[in-house]
Short mmCIF file of C-alpha atoms (C1' of nucleotides) in Angstrom, two decimals:
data_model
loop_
_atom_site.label_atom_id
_atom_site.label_comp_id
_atom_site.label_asym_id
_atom_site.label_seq_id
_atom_site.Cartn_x
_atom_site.Cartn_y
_atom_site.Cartn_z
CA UNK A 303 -13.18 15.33 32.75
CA UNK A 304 -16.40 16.38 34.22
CA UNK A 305 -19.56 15.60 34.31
CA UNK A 306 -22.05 17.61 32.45
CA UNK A 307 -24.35 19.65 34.72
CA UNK A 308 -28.08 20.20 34.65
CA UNK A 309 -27.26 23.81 33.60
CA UNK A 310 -25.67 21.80 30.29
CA UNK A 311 -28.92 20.21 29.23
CA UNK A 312 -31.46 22.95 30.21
CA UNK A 313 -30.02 24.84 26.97
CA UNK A 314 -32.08 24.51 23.32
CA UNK A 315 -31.57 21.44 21.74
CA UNK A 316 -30.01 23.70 18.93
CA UNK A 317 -27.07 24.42 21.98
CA UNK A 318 -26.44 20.93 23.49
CA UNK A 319 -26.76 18.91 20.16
CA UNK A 320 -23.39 20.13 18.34
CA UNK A 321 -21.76 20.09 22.15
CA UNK A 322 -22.33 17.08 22.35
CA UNK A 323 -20.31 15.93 19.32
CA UNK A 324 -16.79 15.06 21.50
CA UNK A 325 -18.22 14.59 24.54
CA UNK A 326 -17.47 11.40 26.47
CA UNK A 327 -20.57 9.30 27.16
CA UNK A 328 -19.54 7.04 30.40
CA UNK A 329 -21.42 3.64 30.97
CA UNK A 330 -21.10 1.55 34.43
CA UNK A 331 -21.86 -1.87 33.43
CA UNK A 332 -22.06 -3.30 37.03
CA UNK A 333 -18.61 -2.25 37.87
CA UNK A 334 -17.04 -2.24 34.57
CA UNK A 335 -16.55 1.54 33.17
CA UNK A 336 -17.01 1.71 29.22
CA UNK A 337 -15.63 5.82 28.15
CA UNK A 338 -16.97 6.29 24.26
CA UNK A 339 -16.51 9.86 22.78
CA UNK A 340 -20.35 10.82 21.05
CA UNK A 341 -19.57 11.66 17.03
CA UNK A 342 -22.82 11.85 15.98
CA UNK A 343 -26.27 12.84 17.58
CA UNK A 344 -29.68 14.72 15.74
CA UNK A 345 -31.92 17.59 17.09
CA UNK A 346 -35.66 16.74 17.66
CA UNK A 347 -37.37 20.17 18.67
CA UNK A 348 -41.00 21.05 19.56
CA UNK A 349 -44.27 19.22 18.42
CA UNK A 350 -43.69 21.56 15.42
CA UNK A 351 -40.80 19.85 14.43
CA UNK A 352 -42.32 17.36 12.16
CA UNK A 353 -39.66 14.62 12.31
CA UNK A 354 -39.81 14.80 16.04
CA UNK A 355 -41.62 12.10 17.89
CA UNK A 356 -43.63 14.55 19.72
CA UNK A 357 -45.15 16.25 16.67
CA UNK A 358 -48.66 14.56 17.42
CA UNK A 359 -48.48 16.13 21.12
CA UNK A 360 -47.79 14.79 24.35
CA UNK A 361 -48.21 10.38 24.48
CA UNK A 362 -47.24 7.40 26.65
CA UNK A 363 -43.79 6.84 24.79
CA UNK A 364 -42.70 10.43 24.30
CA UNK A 365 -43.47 12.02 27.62
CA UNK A 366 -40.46 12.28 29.41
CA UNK A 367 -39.51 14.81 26.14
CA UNK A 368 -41.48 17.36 28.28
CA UNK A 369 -39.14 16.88 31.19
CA UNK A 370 -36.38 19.23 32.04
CA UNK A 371 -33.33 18.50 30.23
CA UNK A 372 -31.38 15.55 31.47
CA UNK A 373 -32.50 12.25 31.81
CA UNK A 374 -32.94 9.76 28.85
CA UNK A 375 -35.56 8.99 26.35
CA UNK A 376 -35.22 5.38 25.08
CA UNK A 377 -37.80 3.84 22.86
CA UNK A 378 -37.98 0.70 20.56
CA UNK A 379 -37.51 1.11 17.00
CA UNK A 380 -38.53 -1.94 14.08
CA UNK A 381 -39.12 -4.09 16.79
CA UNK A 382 -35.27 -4.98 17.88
CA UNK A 383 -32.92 -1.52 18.20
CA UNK A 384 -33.38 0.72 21.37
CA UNK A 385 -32.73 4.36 20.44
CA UNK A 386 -30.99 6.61 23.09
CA UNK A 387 -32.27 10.18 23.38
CA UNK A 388 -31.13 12.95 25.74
CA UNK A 389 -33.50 14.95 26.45
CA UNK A 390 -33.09 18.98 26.50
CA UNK A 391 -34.40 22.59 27.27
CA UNK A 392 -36.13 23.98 30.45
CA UNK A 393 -39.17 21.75 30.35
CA UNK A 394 -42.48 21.83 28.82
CA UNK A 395 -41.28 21.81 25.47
CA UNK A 396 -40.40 18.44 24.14
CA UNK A 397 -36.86 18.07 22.63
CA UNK A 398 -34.27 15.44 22.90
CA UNK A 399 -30.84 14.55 20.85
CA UNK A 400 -30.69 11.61 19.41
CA UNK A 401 -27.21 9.72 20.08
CA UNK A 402 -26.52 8.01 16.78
CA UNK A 403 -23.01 6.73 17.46
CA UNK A 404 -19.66 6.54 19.75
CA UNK A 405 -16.22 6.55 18.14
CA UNK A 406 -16.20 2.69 18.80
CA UNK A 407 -19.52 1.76 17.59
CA UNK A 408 -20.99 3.78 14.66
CA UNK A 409 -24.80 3.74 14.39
CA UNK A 410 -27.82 4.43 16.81
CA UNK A 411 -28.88 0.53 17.32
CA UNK A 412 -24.93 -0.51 17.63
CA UNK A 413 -23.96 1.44 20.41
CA UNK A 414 -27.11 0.68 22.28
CA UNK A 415 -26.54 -3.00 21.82
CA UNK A 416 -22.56 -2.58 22.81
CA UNK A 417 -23.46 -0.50 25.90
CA UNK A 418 -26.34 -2.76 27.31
CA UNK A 419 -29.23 0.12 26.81
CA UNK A 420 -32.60 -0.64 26.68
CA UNK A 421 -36.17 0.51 28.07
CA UNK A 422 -34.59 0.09 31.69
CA UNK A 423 -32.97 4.23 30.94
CA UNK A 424 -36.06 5.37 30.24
CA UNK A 425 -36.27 8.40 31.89
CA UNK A 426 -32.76 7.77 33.53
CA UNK A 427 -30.83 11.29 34.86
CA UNK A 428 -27.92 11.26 33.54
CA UNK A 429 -27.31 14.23 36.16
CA UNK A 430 -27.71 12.01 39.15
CA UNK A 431 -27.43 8.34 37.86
CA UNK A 432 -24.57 5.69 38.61
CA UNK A 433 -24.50 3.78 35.70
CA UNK A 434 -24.66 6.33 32.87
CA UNK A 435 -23.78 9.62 32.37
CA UNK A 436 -21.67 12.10 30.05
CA UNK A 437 -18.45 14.26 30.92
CA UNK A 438 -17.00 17.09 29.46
CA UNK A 439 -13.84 17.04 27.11
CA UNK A 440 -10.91 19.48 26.80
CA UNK A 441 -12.37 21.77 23.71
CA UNK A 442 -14.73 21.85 21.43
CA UNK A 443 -13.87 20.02 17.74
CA UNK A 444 -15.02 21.13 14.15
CA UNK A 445 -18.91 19.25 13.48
CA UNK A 446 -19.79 18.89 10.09
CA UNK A 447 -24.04 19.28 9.53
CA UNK A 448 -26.26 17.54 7.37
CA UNK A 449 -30.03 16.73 7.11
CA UNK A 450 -31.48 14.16 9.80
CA UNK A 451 -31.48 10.22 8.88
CA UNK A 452 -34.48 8.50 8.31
CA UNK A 453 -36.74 10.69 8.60
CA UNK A 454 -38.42 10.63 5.36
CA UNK A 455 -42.33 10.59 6.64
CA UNK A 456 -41.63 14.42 7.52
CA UNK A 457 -42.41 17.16 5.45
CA UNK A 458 -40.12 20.49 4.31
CA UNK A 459 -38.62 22.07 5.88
CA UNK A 460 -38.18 19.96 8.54
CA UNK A 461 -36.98 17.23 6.34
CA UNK A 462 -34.13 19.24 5.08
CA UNK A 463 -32.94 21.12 7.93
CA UNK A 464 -29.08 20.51 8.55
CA UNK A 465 -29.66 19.11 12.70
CA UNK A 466 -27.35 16.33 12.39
CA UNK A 467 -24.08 16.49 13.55
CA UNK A 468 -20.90 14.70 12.94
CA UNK A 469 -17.49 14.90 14.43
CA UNK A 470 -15.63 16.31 11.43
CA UNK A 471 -12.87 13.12 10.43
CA UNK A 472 -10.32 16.24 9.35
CA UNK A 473 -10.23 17.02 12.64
"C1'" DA B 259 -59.90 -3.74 18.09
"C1'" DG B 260 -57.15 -3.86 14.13
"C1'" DC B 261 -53.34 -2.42 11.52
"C1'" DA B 262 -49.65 0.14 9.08
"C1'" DA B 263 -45.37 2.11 9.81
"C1'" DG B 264 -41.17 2.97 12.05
"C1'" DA B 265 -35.13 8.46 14.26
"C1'" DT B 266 -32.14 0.44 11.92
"C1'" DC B 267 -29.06 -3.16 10.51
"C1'" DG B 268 -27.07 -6.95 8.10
"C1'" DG B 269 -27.18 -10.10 4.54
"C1'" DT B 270 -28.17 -10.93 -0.80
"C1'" DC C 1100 -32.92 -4.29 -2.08
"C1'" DC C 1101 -35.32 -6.94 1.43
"C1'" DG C 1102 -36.57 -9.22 5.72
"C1'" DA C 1103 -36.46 -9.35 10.82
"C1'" DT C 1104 -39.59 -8.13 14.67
"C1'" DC C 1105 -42.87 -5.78 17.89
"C1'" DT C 1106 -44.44 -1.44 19.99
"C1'" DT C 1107 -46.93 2.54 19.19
"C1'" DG C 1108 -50.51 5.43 18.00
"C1'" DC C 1109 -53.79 6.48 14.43
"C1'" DT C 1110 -58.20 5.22 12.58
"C1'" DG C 1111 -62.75 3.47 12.68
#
DNA sequence: AGCAAGATCGGT
DNA sequence: CCGATCTTGCTG
């Protein structure tokens, strides 16, 4: 088990989203180490992406999406779940992956709740930082893709493009 | 300065 | 299906 280098996020979001499905996100809750392995996380890519929070250009909420890949975007959603984004690529060009849920707790606003997240990460490295991070696992499993949740507002394509990615039950 | 809507969840 | 709950960013 190691931990996932810079090298790992600097990649596309269209890379590090599916390899992150199996991956083993690692939480230090003052001492006490919670291991949960990621089985399902979204793409969000480029202000032309237009389910991506960055689609209106560059704003006090989404900027750390034009950071180098990374550290974490966490935002507020319908006033009581914290969302936890990774943010990805080389810089300058904002795109994160959405974690939307750990083999123990299925569901973006669950996990964040069970693993104590909230607008304290924003803009955490997960390269450099003791209290969260993600490490690698033996191999790579079979993802299953389907359209991105929630995301109704957006318009085609982006609406129907298959960036979500699930840990495929068969195995 | 005001307001509608939101990358959700749990209970009817 | 509907309400909770509050920040954000668009609009005027």
């Amino acid at each position: 088990m190691k931990k996932l280098t810079r090298e790992f996020y600097c990649r596309d979001v269209l890379q590090v989203a599916p390899d992150l499905i199996g991956k083993v996100l690692v939480r230090n809750l003052n001492g006490q180490v919670l291991r949960h392995r990621i089985v399902e996380a979204e793409a969000y890519r480029g202000e032309e992406d237009d389910a991506c929070h960055a689609r209106f250009g560059k704003t006090n909420r989404n900027s750390v999406m034009y950071n180098a890949g990374g550290c974490a975007y966490v935002y507020l959603i319908y006033g009581m779940y914290w969302m936890f984004n990774i943010v990805t690529g080389p810089g300058g060009d904002p795109q994160a992956v959405l974690i939307r849920g750990v083999d123990a707790y299925p569901g973006p606003g669950k996990l964040t709740r069970a693993l104590a997240i909230d607008k304290s990460f924003y803009g955490e490295d997960l390269v450099t930082s003791g209290r969260i991070w993600i490490e690698s696992c033996a191999e790579q499993p079979a993802l299953l893709l389907t359209p991105r949740i929630g995301i109704g507002y957006a318009g085609e394509p982006w609406k129907s493009i298959a960036w979500r990615y699930i840990l495929d039950p068969r195995g």
